């Protein structure tokens, strides 16, 4: 369904101009191309690019519920949960259910407690297993064939000698909330939500796990 971004009139996909205001409608082929680009970016974890593509589709065709859902799901992965839920409620894909059951209404990330730093390296970005030196803590990097941990490589088995925390990939922020300190499920609002996926294509249903 093509929804005119100017007046909100619903038009059939084959229409070139809005039946109500006569403004030019976006082409279906162009919207599909943008959707493919967005999904490819999502598959490669390029969330910034994916968000740009899905947002562009929603701007051109506010009636594309799949694009709204994908846009919100991407925001969830970027730690912008409150925005994602607002988007879904705007088009009727979600509704509030009361207190968030994940954070018990306090709005804080369940993993880091709201501080936003990695629970393993405590924000230092260094591997906690080897202390940040990249060496096997058992044989101390002597490359001993008798070492049961590194099997003679001398490298830390957790960071693989990168010296960076493998839990946060060296960023230092909480891997759950990505440094925001907010509950990833309610976006820090403390309010719980429920999804209605009846308007979403089946191929995207698995992404509902990103909201749970």
JSON list of C-alpha atoms in Angstrom, two decimals, residues 35-145:
[
{"chain": "A", "resi": 35, "resn": "UNK", "atom": "CA", "xyz": [14.57, -2.06, 1.05]},
{"chain": "A", "resi": 36, "resn": "UNK", "atom": "CA", "xyz": [17.10, -4.52, -0.39]},
{"chain": "A", "resi": 37, "resn": "UNK", "atom": "CA", "xyz": [19.94, -2.16, 0.42]},
{"chain": "A", "resi": 38, "resn": "UNK", "atom": "CA", "xyz": [18.64, -1.77, 3.96]},
{"chain": "A", "resi": 39, "resn": "UNK", "atom": "CA", "xyz": [18.35, -5.52, 4.50]},
{"chain": "A", "resi": 40, "resn": "UNK", "atom": "CA", "xyz": [21.87, -6.08, 3.14]},
{"chain": "A", "resi": 41, "resn": "UNK", "atom": "CA", "xyz": [23.21, -3.48, 5.57]},
{"chain": "A", "resi": 42, "resn": "UNK", "atom": "CA", "xyz": [21.28, -5.15, 8.40]},
{"chain": "A", "resi": 43, "resn": "UNK", "atom": "CA", "xyz": [22.80, -8.54, 7.54]},
{"chain": "A", "resi": 44, "resn": "UNK", "atom": "CA", "xyz": [26.30, -7.05, 7.71]},
{"chain": "A", "resi": 45, "resn": "UNK", "atom": "CA", "xyz": [25.51, -5.30, 11.04]},
{"chain": "A", "resi": 46, "resn": "UNK", "atom": "CA", "xyz": [25.87, -1.86, 9.47]},
{"chain": "A", "resi": 47, "resn": "UNK", "atom": "CA", "xyz": [23.02, -0.53, 11.57]},
{"chain": "A", "resi": 48, "resn": "UNK", "atom": "CA", "xyz": [23.60, 3.12, 10.73]},
{"chain": "A", "resi": 49, "resn": "UNK", "atom": "CA", "xyz": [23.23, 2.51, 7.00]},
{"chain": "A", "resi": 50, "resn": "UNK", "atom": "CA", "xyz": [20.27, 0.17, 7.52]},
{"chain": "A", "resi": 51, "resn": "UNK", "atom": "CA", "xyz": [18.49, 2.79, 9.62]},
{"chain": "A", "resi": 52, "resn": "UNK", "atom": "CA", "xyz": [19.04, 5.42, 6.94]},
{"chain": "A", "resi": 53, "resn": "UNK", "atom": "CA", "xyz": [17.48, 3.15, 4.30]},
{"chain": "A", "resi": 54, "resn": "UNK", "atom": "CA", "xyz": [14.44, 2.12, 6.34]},
{"chain": "A", "resi": 55, "resn": "UNK", "atom": "CA", "xyz": [13.86, 5.70, 7.47]},
{"chain": "A", "resi": 56, "resn": "UNK", "atom": "CA", "xyz": [13.97, 6.83, 3.85]},
{"chain": "A", "resi": 57, "resn": "UNK", "atom": "CA", "xyz": [11.27, 4.29, 2.93]},
{"chain": "A", "resi": 58, "resn": "UNK", "atom": "CA", "xyz": [9.02, 5.44, 5.80]},
{"chain": "A", "resi": 59, "resn": "UNK", "atom": "CA", "xyz": [9.51, 9.06, 4.75]},
{"chain": "A", "resi": 60, "resn": "UNK", "atom": "CA", "xyz": [8.43, 8.27, 1.18]},
{"chain": "A", "resi": 61, "resn": "UNK", "atom": "CA", "xyz": [5.74, 5.76, 2.05]},
{"chain": "A", "resi": 62, "resn": "UNK", "atom": "CA", "xyz": [4.37, 6.04, 5.62]},
{"chain": "A", "resi": 63, "resn": "UNK", "atom": "CA", "xyz": [2.08, 3.09, 4.87]},
{"chain": "A", "resi": 64, "resn": "UNK", "atom": "CA", "xyz": [4.92, 0.52, 4.71]},
{"chain": "A", "resi": 65, "resn": "UNK", "atom": "CA", "xyz": [4.58, -1.31, 8.03]},
{"chain": "A", "resi": 66, "resn": "UNK", "atom": "CA", "xyz": [7.54, -3.58, 7.27]},
{"chain": "A", "resi": 67, "resn": "UNK", "atom": "CA", "xyz": [9.78, -0.52, 6.95]},
{"chain": "A", "resi": 68, "resn": "UNK", "atom": "CA", "xyz": [8.43, 0.88, 10.24]},
{"chain": "A", "resi": 69, "resn": "UNK", "atom": "CA", "xyz": [9.12, -2.45, 11.96]},
{"chain": "A", "resi": 70, "resn": "UNK", "atom": "CA", "xyz": [12.63, -2.77, 10.50]},
{"chain": "A", "resi": 71, "resn": "UNK", "atom": "CA", "xyz": [13.42, 0.83, 11.39]},
{"chain": "A", "resi": 72, "resn": "UNK", "atom": "CA", "xyz": [12.36, 0.23, 15.00]},
{"chain": "A", "resi": 73, "resn": "UNK", "atom": "CA", "xyz": [14.22, -3.09, 15.21]},
{"chain": "A", "resi": 74, "resn": "UNK", "atom": "CA", "xyz": [17.40, -1.40, 14.00]},
{"chain": "A", "resi": 75, "resn": "UNK", "atom": "CA", "xyz": [17.02, 1.30, 16.63]},
{"chain": "A", "resi": 76, "resn": "UNK", "atom": "CA", "xyz": [16.69, -1.40, 19.27]},
{"chain": "A", "resi": 77, "resn": "UNK", "atom": "CA", "xyz": [20.06, -2.84, 18.22]},
{"chain": "A", "resi": 78, "resn": "UNK", "atom": "CA", "xyz": [21.58, 0.66, 18.35]},
{"chain": "A", "resi": 79, "resn": "UNK", "atom": "CA", "xyz": [20.46, 1.20, 21.94]},
{"chain": "A", "resi": 80, "resn": "UNK", "atom": "CA", "xyz": [17.67, 3.59, 20.97]},
{"chain": "A", "resi": 81, "resn": "UNK", "atom": "CA", "xyz": [14.83, 1.46, 22.28]},
{"chain": "A", "resi": 82, "resn": "UNK", "atom": "CA", "xyz": [12.55, 4.28, 23.43]},
{"chain": "A", "resi": 83, "resn": "UNK", "atom": "CA", "xyz": [12.56, 5.72, 19.89]},
{"chain": "A", "resi": 84, "resn": "UNK", "atom": "CA", "xyz": [11.86, 2.31, 18.42]},
{"chain": "A", "resi": 85, "resn": "UNK", "atom": "CA", "xyz": [8.83, 1.72, 20.61]},
{"chain": "A", "resi": 86, "resn": "UNK", "atom": "CA", "xyz": [7.50, 5.21, 19.87]},
{"chain": "A", "resi": 87, "resn": "UNK", "atom": "CA", "xyz": [7.74, 4.47, 16.14]},
{"chain": "A", "resi": 88, "resn": "UNK", "atom": "CA", "xyz": [5.83, 1.22, 16.50]},
{"chain": "A", "resi": 89, "resn": "UNK", "atom": "CA", "xyz": [3.11, 2.76, 18.66]},
{"chain": "A", "resi": 90, "resn": "UNK", "atom": "CA", "xyz": [2.67, 5.54, 16.12]},
{"chain": "A", "resi": 91, "resn": "UNK", "atom": "CA", "xyz": [1.55, 3.03, 13.48]},
{"chain": "A", "resi": 92, "resn": "UNK", "atom": "CA", "xyz": [-0.25, 0.62, 15.81]},
{"chain": "A", "resi": 93, "resn": "UNK", "atom": "CA", "xyz": [2.33, -2.19, 15.77]},
{"chain": "A", "resi": 94, "resn": "UNK", "atom": "CA", "xyz": [2.88, -1.91, 19.52]},
{"chain": "A", "resi": 95, "resn": "UNK", "atom": "CA", "xyz": [1.03, -0.86, 22.63]},
{"chain": "A", "resi": 96, "resn": "UNK", "atom": "CA", "xyz": [2.01, -0.12, 26.21]},
{"chain": "A", "resi": 97, "resn": "UNK", "atom": "CA", "xyz": [1.33, -2.83, 28.81]},
{"chain": "A", "resi": 98, "resn": "UNK", "atom": "CA", "xyz": [2.38, -1.14, 32.04]},
{"chain": "A", "resi": 99, "resn": "UNK", "atom": "CA", "xyz": [5.65, -1.62, 33.93]},
{"chain": "A", "resi": 100, "resn": "UNK", "atom": "CA", "xyz": [8.54, -3.18, 32.00]},
{"chain": "A", "resi": 101, "resn": "UNK", "atom": "CA", "xyz": [9.06, -6.72, 33.28]},
{"chain": "A", "resi": 102, "resn": "UNK", "atom": "CA", "xyz": [12.75, -6.78, 32.29]},
{"chain": "A", "resi": 103, "resn": "UNK", "atom": "CA", "xyz": [13.93, -3.82, 34.36]},
{"chain": "A", "resi": 104, "resn": "UNK", "atom": "CA", "xyz": [10.98, -3.83, 36.79]},
{"chain": "A", "resi": 105, "resn": "UNK", "atom": "CA", "xyz": [10.17, -0.28, 35.84]},
{"chain": "A", "resi": 106, "resn": "UNK", "atom": "CA", "xyz": [13.47, 1.38, 36.78]},
{"chain": "A", "resi": 107, "resn": "UNK", "atom": "CA", "xyz": [14.55, 1.81, 33.15]},
{"chain": "A", "resi": 108, "resn": "UNK", "atom": "CA", "xyz": [18.11, 0.61, 33.80]},
{"chain": "A", "resi": 109, "resn": "UNK", "atom": "CA", "xyz": [20.05, -1.97, 31.79]},
{"chain": "A", "resi": 110, "resn": "UNK", "atom": "CA", "xyz": [19.74, -5.33, 33.51]},
{"chain": "A", "resi": 111, "resn": "UNK", "atom": "CA", "xyz": [23.33, -6.33, 32.69]},
{"chain": "A", "resi": 112, "resn": "UNK", "atom": "CA", "xyz": [25.35, -3.28, 33.73]},
{"chain": "A", "resi": 113, "resn": "UNK", "atom": "CA", "xyz": [22.87, -1.82, 36.21]},
{"chain": "A", "resi": 114, "resn": "UNK", "atom": "CA", "xyz": [22.67, 1.45, 34.34]},
{"chain": "A", "resi": 115, "resn": "UNK", "atom": "CA", "xyz": [26.34, 2.47, 34.42]},
{"chain": "A", "resi": 116, "resn": "UNK", "atom": "CA", "xyz": [26.84, 1.69, 30.73]},
{"chain": "A", "resi": 117, "resn": "UNK", "atom": "CA", "xyz": [30.31, 0.13, 31.04]},
{"chain": "A", "resi": 118, "resn": "UNK", "atom": "CA", "xyz": [31.40, -3.41, 30.20]},
{"chain": "A", "resi": 119, "resn": "UNK", "atom": "CA", "xyz": [30.94, -5.76, 33.15]},
{"chain": "A", "resi": 120, "resn": "UNK", "atom": "CA", "xyz": [34.06, -7.73, 32.22]},
{"chain": "A", "resi": 121, "resn": "UNK", "atom": "CA", "xyz": [36.72, -5.05, 31.66]},
{"chain": "A", "resi": 122, "resn": "UNK", "atom": "CA", "xyz": [35.00, -2.37, 33.76]},
{"chain": "A", "resi": 123, "resn": "UNK", "atom": "CA", "xyz": [35.42, 0.11, 30.96]},
{"chain": "A", "resi": 124, "resn": "UNK", "atom": "CA", "xyz": [39.20, -0.31, 30.61]},
{"chain": "A", "resi": 125, "resn": "UNK", "atom": "CA", "xyz": [38.80, -1.96, 27.18]},
{"chain": "A", "resi": 126, "resn": "UNK", "atom": "CA", "xyz": [41.56, -4.42, 28.14]},
{"chain": "A", "resi": 127, "resn": "UNK", "atom": "CA", "xyz": [41.19, -8.18, 28.22]},
{"chain": "A", "resi": 128, "resn": "UNK", "atom": "CA", "xyz": [40.44, -9.18, 31.81]},
{"chain": "A", "resi": 129, "resn": "UNK", "atom": "CA", "xyz": [41.77, -12.71, 31.31]},
{"chain": "A", "resi": 130, "resn": "UNK", "atom": "CA", "xyz": [45.36, -11.77, 30.47]},
{"chain": "A", "resi": 131, "resn": "UNK", "atom": "CA", "xyz": [45.33, -8.33, 32.05]},
{"chain": "A", "resi": 132, "resn": "UNK", "atom": "CA", "xyz": [45.70, -6.66, 28.69]},
{"chain": "A", "resi": 133, "resn": "UNK", "atom": "CA", "xyz": [49.14, -7.99, 27.74]},
{"chain": "A", "resi": 134, "resn": "UNK", "atom": "CA", "xyz": [47.89, -10.49, 25.15]},
{"chain": "A", "resi": 135, "resn": "UNK", "atom": "CA", "xyz": [49.87, -13.35, 26.63]},
{"chain": "A", "resi": 136, "resn": "UNK", "atom": "CA", "xyz": [48.62, -16.67, 27.96]},
{"chain": "A", "resi": 137, "resn": "UNK", "atom": "CA", "xyz": [48.27, -16.17, 31.74]},
{"chain": "A", "resi": 138, "resn": "UNK", "atom": "CA", "xyz": [49.15, -19.83, 32.38]},
{"chain": "A", "resi": 139, "resn": "UNK", "atom": "CA", "xyz": [52.52, -20.10, 30.62]},
{"chain": "A", "resi": 140, "resn": "UNK", "atom": "CA", "xyz": [53.03, -16.32, 30.54]},
{"chain": "A", "resi": 141, "resn": "UNK", "atom": "CA", "xyz": [53.60, -16.37, 26.81]},
{"chain": "A", "resi": 142, "resn": "UNK", "atom": "CA", "xyz": [56.53, -18.78, 26.91]},
{"chain": "A", "resi": 143, "resn": "UNK", "atom": "CA", "xyz": [54.94, -20.89, 24.16]},
{"chain": "A", "resi": 144, "resn": "UNK", "atom": "CA", "xyz": [55.24, -24.05, 26.21]},
{"chain": "A", "resi": 145, "resn": "UNK", "atom": "CA", "xyz": [53.95, -27.15, 24.45]}
]
